[in-house]
Amino acid sequence: MNKIIELAEENILHTYNRFQIVLDHGKGTRLYDTEGREYLDFFSGIGVYALGHGDKELNDAIKAQVDKLMHCSNLFYNEPAARAAKRLNDLTGMDKVFFTNSGAEAVEGALKAALKYAYLKDGKNDHEIIALDHSFHGRTIGALAVTGKAAYREGYKPFVADVKFGQMNDLKSVTELVNDRTCAVIMETVQGEGGIYPSDKEFIEGIYRLCQESDILLIIDEIQCGLYRTGSVYAWQQYDVKPDIMTTAKALGSGMPIGAFLLNKKVADASLKAGDHGTTYGGNPLATATADKVLELLESRHVLDNVRDLTPYLEEKLDALVRKYDCIEGRRGKGFMQGLVLKDVTPGEIVNKGIEKGILMLTAGVNVLRLLPPLVITKEDIDKMYEILDEVFA
Ligand SMILES: *Cc1c(COP(=O)(O)O)cnc(C)c1O
């Protein structure tokens, strides 16, 4: 293990302070390191492993596609991409899909579509975008421009797009920013990385109406909260709203790198045209055959029922910890996207203690312990989580 860590540190750019273990393989809701130690997975590779690890049916579909055709570029049609896009449109009621290799790249495309839509409308090049504090949309320059965390932004200014920041769940703070140059509002339905802040009904529906009234495009980033995690296929579907553009990634490949942005008909008809946007790898048959299978399995295995059935139990167990330990101030979250708000102890300390005791978790914001288990966890997994966290906090 130490040899691998040394080799990595010698050769990989140090942009992460990694945990001092080397993960080797996984099975279901468990991960194993190179020393054979077992970990209960409550982070899913940052919300990726919807179906858990080593799923035979998914892996067989991937292997079959590897032997058939992995890549063909977007200059040709391929069947898996067409099928996966149809599934995404059917699940969302959106009109058109563009496949990407990552979440940030999906956000980039979404921003380009919004800016192009506004440009084709008034011919001007001075449009503004409204984003929210505590938001996270990715690390590329465009996605970073709409990410509301100073530490991530510093050193990369000026950004290409003019972006103003409002506050989550404060409608007035957003309305105040609107002017005739505003072309889009971008938001997560549940902010993940920024600290697990779910948007309340009045806020997201207010934003939706505001956008409708002024032909401002609503971009909903569902890269982390989307795909069944919060108890509906996409989290925005629990409200009386509909995005003009939405992004999805993370769980879409359940381990395979893939993302997408989706457009409604209004935007699809009047934004990016042939030649306006592209990617070499994006939408390749290997990644899209995986997404197609992931979407099929999430549905055929009734994963949504599992999330809905077990959410009250998960929340009950977490609330029991909140009551028991003074250093936990409260709980925020939705479905299988939960955060414990800590005081007098950093989430990093708790995550490290968790690794020692055999559970993998994440941090969010400055004081939040973030839990993003695979969507296929059982009641026993939740009991095990409680047992380990009880020890960790004690
Ligand atoms: C992770 C994330 C992204 C960026 O996705 P990458 O695949 O890391 O580029 C964007 N938006 C949200 C909400 C995310 O959670």
PDB file of N, CA, C and O in Angstrom, residues 317-331 339-357 359 361-362 367-371 385-394:
ATOM      1  N   LYS A 317     -32.424   7.136  12.015  1.00  0.00           N
ATOM      2  CA  LYS A 317     -31.136   6.751  12.599  1.00  0.00           C
ATOM      3  C   LYS A 317     -30.208   7.962  12.734  1.00  0.00           C
ATOM      4  O   LYS A 317     -29.504   8.113  13.734  1.00  0.00           O
ATOM      5  N   LEU A 318     -30.204   8.811  11.702  1.00  0.00           N
ATOM      6  CA  LEU A 318     -29.344   9.999  11.757  1.00  0.00           C
ATOM      7  C   LEU A 318     -29.842  10.962  12.827  1.00  0.00           C
ATOM      8  O   LEU A 318     -29.045  11.554  13.570  1.00  0.00           O
ATOM      9  N   ASP A 319     -31.164  11.095  12.927  1.00  0.00           N
ATOM     10  CA  ASP A 319     -31.726  11.986  13.954  1.00  0.00           C
ATOM     11  C   ASP A 319     -31.395  11.478  15.363  1.00  0.00           C
ATOM     12  O   ASP A 319     -31.214  12.263  16.287  1.00  0.00           O
ATOM     13  N   ALA A 320     -31.323  10.164  15.503  1.00  0.00           N
ATOM     14  CA  ALA A 320     -30.948   9.594  16.805  1.00  0.00           C
ATOM     15  C   ALA A 320     -29.525  10.033  17.172  1.00  0.00           C
ATOM     16  O   ALA A 320     -29.247  10.352  18.325  1.00  0.00           O
ATOM     17  N   LEU A 321     -28.651  10.070  16.157  1.00  0.00           N
ATOM     18  CA  LEU A 321     -27.274  10.545  16.412  1.00  0.00           C
ATOM     19  C   LEU A 321     -27.285  12.029  16.779  1.00  0.00           C
ATOM     20  O   LEU A 321     -26.543  12.465  17.666  1.00  0.00           O
ATOM     21  N   VAL A 322     -28.117  12.797  16.088  1.00  0.00           N
ATOM     22  CA  VAL A 322     -28.211  14.237  16.380  1.00  0.00           C
ATOM     23  C   VAL A 322     -28.615  14.436  17.850  1.00  0.00           C
ATOM     24  O   VAL A 322     -28.044  15.271  18.551  1.00  0.00           O
ATOM     25  N   ARG A 323     -29.573  13.645  18.307  1.00  0.00           N
ATOM     26  CA  ARG A 323     -30.043  13.780  19.695  1.00  0.00           C
ATOM     27  C   ARG A 323     -28.970  13.344  20.684  1.00  0.00           C
ATOM     28  O   ARG A 323     -28.822  13.917  21.751  1.00  0.00           O
ATOM     29  N   LYS A 324     -28.219  12.329  20.298  1.00  0.00           N
ATOM     30  CA  LYS A 324     -27.280  11.719  21.245  1.00  0.00           C
ATOM     31  C   LYS A 324     -25.983  12.517  21.417  1.00  0.00           C
ATOM     32  O   LYS A 324     -25.400  12.509  22.503  1.00  0.00           O
ATOM     33  N   TYR A 325     -25.536  13.183  20.349  1.00  0.00           N
ATOM     34  CA  TYR A 325     -24.209  13.821  20.429  1.00  0.00           C
ATOM     35  C   TYR A 325     -24.286  15.344  20.276  1.00  0.00           C
ATOM     36  O   TYR A 325     -24.828  15.848  19.292  1.00  0.00           O
ATOM     37  N   ASP A 326     -23.706  16.054  21.261  1.00  0.00           N
ATOM     38  CA  ASP A 326     -23.753  17.515  21.259  1.00  0.00           C
ATOM     39  C   ASP A 326     -23.020  18.117  20.072  1.00  0.00           C
ATOM     40  O   ASP A 326     -23.305  19.241  19.668  1.00  0.00           O
ATOM     41  N   CYS A 327     -22.025  17.393  19.555  1.00  0.00           N
ATOM     42  CA  CYS A 327     -21.242  17.963  18.451  1.00  0.00           C
ATOM     43  C   CYS A 327     -21.964  17.844  17.108  1.00  0.00           C
ATOM     44  O   CYS A 327     -21.426  18.236  16.082  1.00  0.00           O
ATOM     45  N   ILE A 328     -23.169  17.279  17.098  1.00  0.00           N
ATOM     46  CA  ILE A 328     -23.981  17.285  15.870  1.00  0.00           C
ATOM     47  C   ILE A 328     -25.143  18.257  16.082  1.00  0.00           C
ATOM     48  O   ILE A 328     -25.990  18.051  16.950  1.00  0.00           O
ATOM     49  N   GLU A 329     -25.133  19.306  15.302  1.00  0.00           N
ATOM     50  CA  GLU A 329     -26.107  20.379  15.499  1.00  0.00           C
ATOM     51  C   GLU A 329     -27.446  20.049  14.858  1.00  0.00           C
ATOM     52  O   GLU A 329     -28.500  20.463  15.333  1.00  0.00           O
ATOM     53  N   GLY A 330     -27.410  19.319  13.745  1.00  0.00           N
ATOM     54  CA  GLY A 330     -28.657  19.003  13.070  1.00  0.00           C
ATOM     55  C   GLY A 330     -28.409  18.205  11.815  1.00  0.00           C
ATOM     56  O   GLY A 330     -27.273  17.857  11.495  1.00  0.00           O
ATOM     57  N   ARG A 331     -29.507  17.925  11.114  1.00  0.00           N
ATOM     58  CA  ARG A 331     -29.445  17.138   9.888  1.00  0.00           C
ATOM     59  C   ARG A 331     -30.164  17.906   8.778  1.00  0.00           C
ATOM     60  O   ARG A 331     -31.200  18.512   9.015  1.00  0.00           O
ATOM     61  N   GLY A 339     -26.873  15.259   5.169  1.00  0.00           N
ATOM     62  CA  GLY A 339     -25.745  15.919   5.803  1.00  0.00           C
ATOM     63  C   GLY A 339     -25.984  16.085   7.293  1.00  0.00           C
ATOM     64  O   GLY A 339     -27.088  16.424   7.708  1.00  0.00           O
ATOM     65  N   LEU A 340     -24.946  15.819   8.079  1.00  0.00           N
ATOM     66  CA  LEU A 340     -25.003  16.117   9.505  1.00  0.00           C
ATOM     67  C   LEU A 340     -24.168  17.373   9.735  1.00  0.00           C
ATOM     68  O   LEU A 340     -22.990  17.426   9.367  1.00  0.00           O
ATOM     69  N   VAL A 341     -24.810  18.383  10.334  1.00  0.00           N
ATOM     70  CA  VAL A 341     -24.122  19.655  10.578  1.00  0.00           C
ATOM     71  C   VAL A 341     -23.386  19.545  11.906  1.00  0.00           C
ATOM     72  O   VAL A 341     -23.998  19.279  12.940  1.00  0.00           O
ATOM     73  N   LEU A 342     -22.069  19.758  11.863  1.00  0.00           N
ATOM     74  CA  LEU A 342     -21.241  19.524  13.048  1.00  0.00           C
ATOM     75  C   LEU A 342     -20.795  20.830  13.703  1.00  0.00           C
ATOM     76  O   LEU A 342     -20.732  21.875  13.048  1.00  0.00           O
ATOM     77  N   LYS A 343     -20.492  20.760  14.976  1.00  0.00           N
ATOM     78  CA  LYS A 343     -19.803  21.875  15.650  1.00  0.00           C
ATOM     79  C   LYS A 343     -18.741  21.318  16.597  1.00  0.00           C
ATOM     80  O   LYS A 343     -18.862  20.186  17.065  1.00  0.00           O
ATOM     81  N   ASP A 344     -17.711  22.103  16.851  1.00  0.00           N
ATOM     82  CA  ASP A 344     -16.588  21.718  17.732  1.00  0.00           C
ATOM     83  C   ASP A 344     -15.785  20.529  17.208  1.00  0.00           C
ATOM     84  O   ASP A 344     -14.906  20.018  17.899  1.00  0.00           O
ATOM     85  N   VAL A 345     -16.107  20.055  16.033  1.00  0.00           N
ATOM     86  CA  VAL A 345     -15.331  18.982  15.425  1.00  0.00           C
ATOM     87  C   VAL A 345     -15.443  19.177  13.911  1.00  0.00           C
ATOM     88  O   VAL A 345     -16.496  19.598  13.428  1.00  0.00           O
ATOM     89  N   THR A 346     -14.347  18.937  13.176  1.00  0.00           N
ATOM     90  CA  THR A 346     -14.437  19.145  11.731  1.00  0.00           C
ATOM     91  C   THR A 346     -14.948  17.867  11.063  1.00  0.00           C
ATOM     92  O   THR A 346     -14.689  16.760  11.555  1.00  0.00           O
ATOM     93  N   PRO A 347     -15.670  18.026   9.947  1.00  0.00           N
ATOM     94  CA  PRO A 347     -16.134  16.832   9.236  1.00  0.00           C
ATOM     95  C   PRO A 347     -14.961  15.959   8.786  1.00  0.00           C
ATOM     96  O   PRO A 347     -15.086  14.738   8.733  1.00  0.00           O
ATOM     97  N   GLY A 348     -13.818  16.592   8.493  1.00  0.00           N
ATOM     98  CA  GLY A 348     -12.641  15.836   8.079  1.00  0.00           C
ATOM     99  C   GLY A 348     -12.181  14.850   9.156  1.00  0.00           C
ATOM    100  O   GLY A 348     -11.816  13.710   8.869  1.00  0.00           O
ATOM    101  N   GLU A 349     -12.217  15.304  10.438  1.00  0.00           N
ATOM    102  CA  GLU A 349     -11.827  14.413  11.542  1.00  0.00           C
ATOM    103  C   GLU A 349     -12.757  13.205  11.613  1.00  0.00           C
ATOM    104  O   GLU A 349     -12.321  12.081  11.863  1.00  0.00           O
ATOM    105  N   ILE A 350     -14.056  13.484  11.404  1.00  0.00           N
ATOM    106  CA  ILE A 350     -15.046  12.403  11.494  1.00  0.00           C
ATOM    107  C   ILE A 350     -14.867  11.419  10.337  1.00  0.00           C
ATOM    108  O   ILE A 350     -14.945  10.199  10.517  1.00  0.00           O
ATOM    109  N   VAL A 351     -14.611  11.960   9.140  1.00  0.00           N
ATOM    110  CA  VAL A 351     -14.402  11.083   7.983  1.00  0.00           C
ATOM    111  C   VAL A 351     -13.181  10.189   8.216  1.00  0.00           C
ATOM    112  O   VAL A 351     -13.218   8.985   7.966  1.00  0.00           O
ATOM    113  N   ASN A 352     -12.101  10.778   8.745  1.00  0.00           N
ATOM    114  CA  ASN A 352     -10.893   9.988   9.016  1.00  0.00           C
ATOM    115  C   ASN A 352     -11.127   8.913  10.077  1.00  0.00           C
ATOM    116  O   ASN A 352     -10.681   7.778   9.942  1.00  0.00           O
ATOM    117  N   LYS A 353     -11.840   9.294  11.117  1.00  0.00           N
ATOM    118  CA  LYS A 353     -12.193   8.322  12.173  1.00  0.00           C
ATOM    119  C   LYS A 353     -13.048   7.206  11.561  1.00  0.00           C
ATOM    120  O   LYS A 353     -12.902   6.026  11.907  1.00  0.00           O
ATOM    121  N   GLY A 354     -13.945   7.595  10.644  1.00  0.00           N
ATOM    122  CA  GLY A 354     -14.815   6.620   9.968  1.00  0.00           C
ATOM    123  C   GLY A 354     -13.995   5.601   9.183  1.00  0.00           C
ATOM    124  O   GLY A 354     -14.295   4.402   9.206  1.00  0.00           O
ATOM    125  N   ILE A 355     -12.976   6.080   8.508  1.00  0.00           N
ATOM    126  CA  ILE A 355     -12.123   5.169   7.731  1.00  0.00           C
ATOM    127  C   ILE A 355     -11.463   4.145   8.661  1.00  0.00           C
ATOM    128  O   ILE A 355     -11.434   2.955   8.374  1.00  0.00           O
ATOM    129  N   GLU A 356     -10.987   4.632   9.824  1.00  0.00           N
ATOM    130  CA  GLU A 356     -10.395   3.704  10.805  1.00  0.00           C
ATOM    131  C   GLU A 356     -11.379   2.633  11.249  1.00  0.00           C
ATOM    132  O   GLU A 356     -11.014   1.495  11.504  1.00  0.00           O
ATOM    133  N   LYS A 357     -12.655   3.040  11.346  1.00  0.00           N
ATOM    134  CA  LYS A 357     -13.679   2.124  11.867  1.00  0.00           C
ATOM    135  C   LYS A 357     -14.413   1.371  10.764  1.00  0.00           C
ATOM    136  O   LYS A 357     -15.326   0.599  11.032  1.00  0.00           O
ATOM    137  N   ILE A 359     -15.949   2.788   7.593  1.00  0.00           N
ATOM    138  CA  ILE A 359     -17.022   3.379   6.782  1.00  0.00           C
ATOM    139  C   ILE A 359     -16.428   4.529   5.968  1.00  0.00           C
ATOM    140  O   ILE A 359     -15.549   5.247   6.450  1.00  0.00           O
ATOM    141  N   MET A 361     -17.177   8.060   4.063  1.00  0.00           N
ATOM    142  CA  MET A 361     -18.134   9.171   3.990  1.00  0.00           C
ATOM    143  C   MET A 361     -17.426  10.374   3.397  1.00  0.00           C
ATOM    144  O   MET A 361     -16.249  10.319   3.077  1.00  0.00           O
ATOM    145  N   LEU A 362     -18.159  11.486   3.265  1.00  0.00           N
ATOM    146  CA  LEU A 362     -17.605  12.691   2.655  1.00  0.00           C
ATOM    147  C   LEU A 362     -17.849  13.892   3.541  1.00  0.00           C
ATOM    148  O   LEU A 362     -18.662  13.844   4.451  1.00  0.00           O
ATOM    149  N   ASN A 367     -18.694  22.554   7.506  1.00  0.00           N
ATOM    150  CA  ASN A 367     -19.009  21.856   8.760  1.00  0.00           C
ATOM    151  C   ASN A 367     -20.018  20.730   8.589  1.00  0.00           C
ATOM    152  O   ASN A 367     -20.751  20.412   9.508  1.00  0.00           O
ATOM    153  N   VAL A 368     -20.058  20.153   7.401  1.00  0.00           N
ATOM    154  CA  VAL A 368     -21.082  19.136   7.156  1.00  0.00           C
ATOM    155  C   VAL A 368     -20.439  17.792   6.816  1.00  0.00           C
ATOM    156  O   VAL A 368     -19.540  17.700   5.987  1.00  0.00           O
ATOM    157  N   LEU A 369     -20.939  16.756   7.486  1.00  0.00           N
ATOM    158  CA  LEU A 369     -20.583  15.386   7.150  1.00  0.00           C
ATOM    159  C   LEU A 369     -21.630  14.907   6.136  1.00  0.00           C
ATOM    160  O   LEU A 369     -22.824  14.926   6.424  1.00  0.00           O
ATOM    161  N   ARG A 370     -21.145  14.510   4.954  1.00  0.00           N
ATOM    162  CA  ARG A 370     -22.071  14.211   3.845  1.00  0.00           C
ATOM    163  C   ARG A 370     -22.164  12.707   3.617  1.00  0.00           C
ATOM    164  O   ARG A 370     -21.152  12.032   3.548  1.00  0.00           O
ATOM    165  N   LEU A 371     -23.390  12.213   3.502  1.00  0.00           N
ATOM    166  CA  LEU A 371     -23.616  10.794   3.253  1.00  0.00           C
ATOM    167  C   LEU A 371     -24.315  10.608   1.912  1.00  0.00           C
ATOM    168  O   LEU A 371     -25.404  11.144   1.690  1.00  0.00           O
ATOM    169  N   MET A 385     -24.223   1.324   9.524  1.00  0.00           N
ATOM    170  CA  MET A 385     -23.770   2.718   9.510  1.00  0.00           C
ATOM    171  C   MET A 385     -23.958   3.340  10.899  1.00  0.00           C
ATOM    172  O   MET A 385     -23.060   3.991  11.427  1.00  0.00           O
ATOM    173  N   TYR A 386     -25.157   3.117  11.476  1.00  0.00           N
ATOM    174  CA  TYR A 386     -25.441   3.700  12.784  1.00  0.00           C
ATOM    175  C   TYR A 386     -24.455   3.196  13.834  1.00  0.00           C
ATOM    176  O   TYR A 386     -23.892   3.966  14.617  1.00  0.00           O
ATOM    177  N   GLU A 387     -24.245   1.885  13.798  1.00  0.00           N
ATOM    178  CA  GLU A 387     -23.342   1.248  14.765  1.00  0.00           C
ATOM    179  C   GLU A 387     -21.933   1.871  14.668  1.00  0.00           C
ATOM    180  O   GLU A 387     -21.337   2.238  15.679  1.00  0.00           O
ATOM    181  N   ILE A 388     -21.430   2.025  13.435  1.00  0.00           N
ATOM    182  CA  ILE A 388     -20.070   2.575  13.275  1.00  0.00           C
ATOM    183  C   ILE A 388     -20.049   4.053  13.652  1.00  0.00           C
ATOM    184  O   ILE A 388     -19.155   4.514  14.371  1.00  0.00           O
ATOM    185  N   LEU A 389     -21.054   4.822  13.191  1.00  0.00           N
ATOM    186  CA  LEU A 389     -21.053   6.257  13.503  1.00  0.00           C
ATOM    187  C   LEU A 389     -21.198   6.511  14.996  1.00  0.00           C
ATOM    188  O   LEU A 389     -20.643   7.465  15.533  1.00  0.00           O
ATOM    189  N   ASP A 390     -21.957   5.655  15.651  1.00  0.00           N
ATOM    190  CA  ASP A 390     -22.125   5.769  17.095  1.00  0.00           C
ATOM    191  C   ASP A 390     -20.749   5.657  17.775  1.00  0.00           C
ATOM    192  O   ASP A 390     -20.399   6.457  18.654  1.00  0.00           O
ATOM    193  N   GLU A 391     -19.937   4.705  17.320  1.00  0.00           N
ATOM    194  CA  GLU A 391     -18.572   4.543  17.842  1.00  0.00           C
ATOM    195  C   GLU A 391     -17.698   5.766  17.493  1.00  0.00           C
ATOM    196  O   GLU A 391     -16.943   6.248  18.325  1.00  0.00           O
ATOM    197  N   VAL A 392     -17.803   6.199  16.235  1.00  0.00           N
ATOM    198  CA  VAL A 392     -16.979   7.321  15.766  1.00  0.00           C
ATOM    199  C   VAL A 392     -17.254   8.556  16.616  1.00  0.00           C
ATOM    200  O   VAL A 392     -16.335   9.209  17.108  1.00  0.00           O
ATOM    201  N   PHE A 393     -18.541   8.892  16.800  1.00  0.00           N
ATOM    202  CA  PHE A 393     -18.871  10.106  17.536  1.00  0.00           C
ATOM    203  C   PHE A 393     -18.560   9.966  19.025  1.00  0.00           C
ATOM    204  O   PHE A 393     -18.144  10.916  19.675  1.00  0.00           O
ATOM    205  N   ALA A 394     -18.744   8.750  19.558  1.00  0.00           N
ATOM    206  CA  ALA A 394     -18.404   8.511  20.959  1.00  0.00           C
ATOM    207  C   ALA A 394     -16.914   8.775  21.183  1.00  0.00           C
ATOM    208  O   ALA A 394     -16.523   9.381  22.178  1.00  0.00           O
TER     209      ALA A 394
END
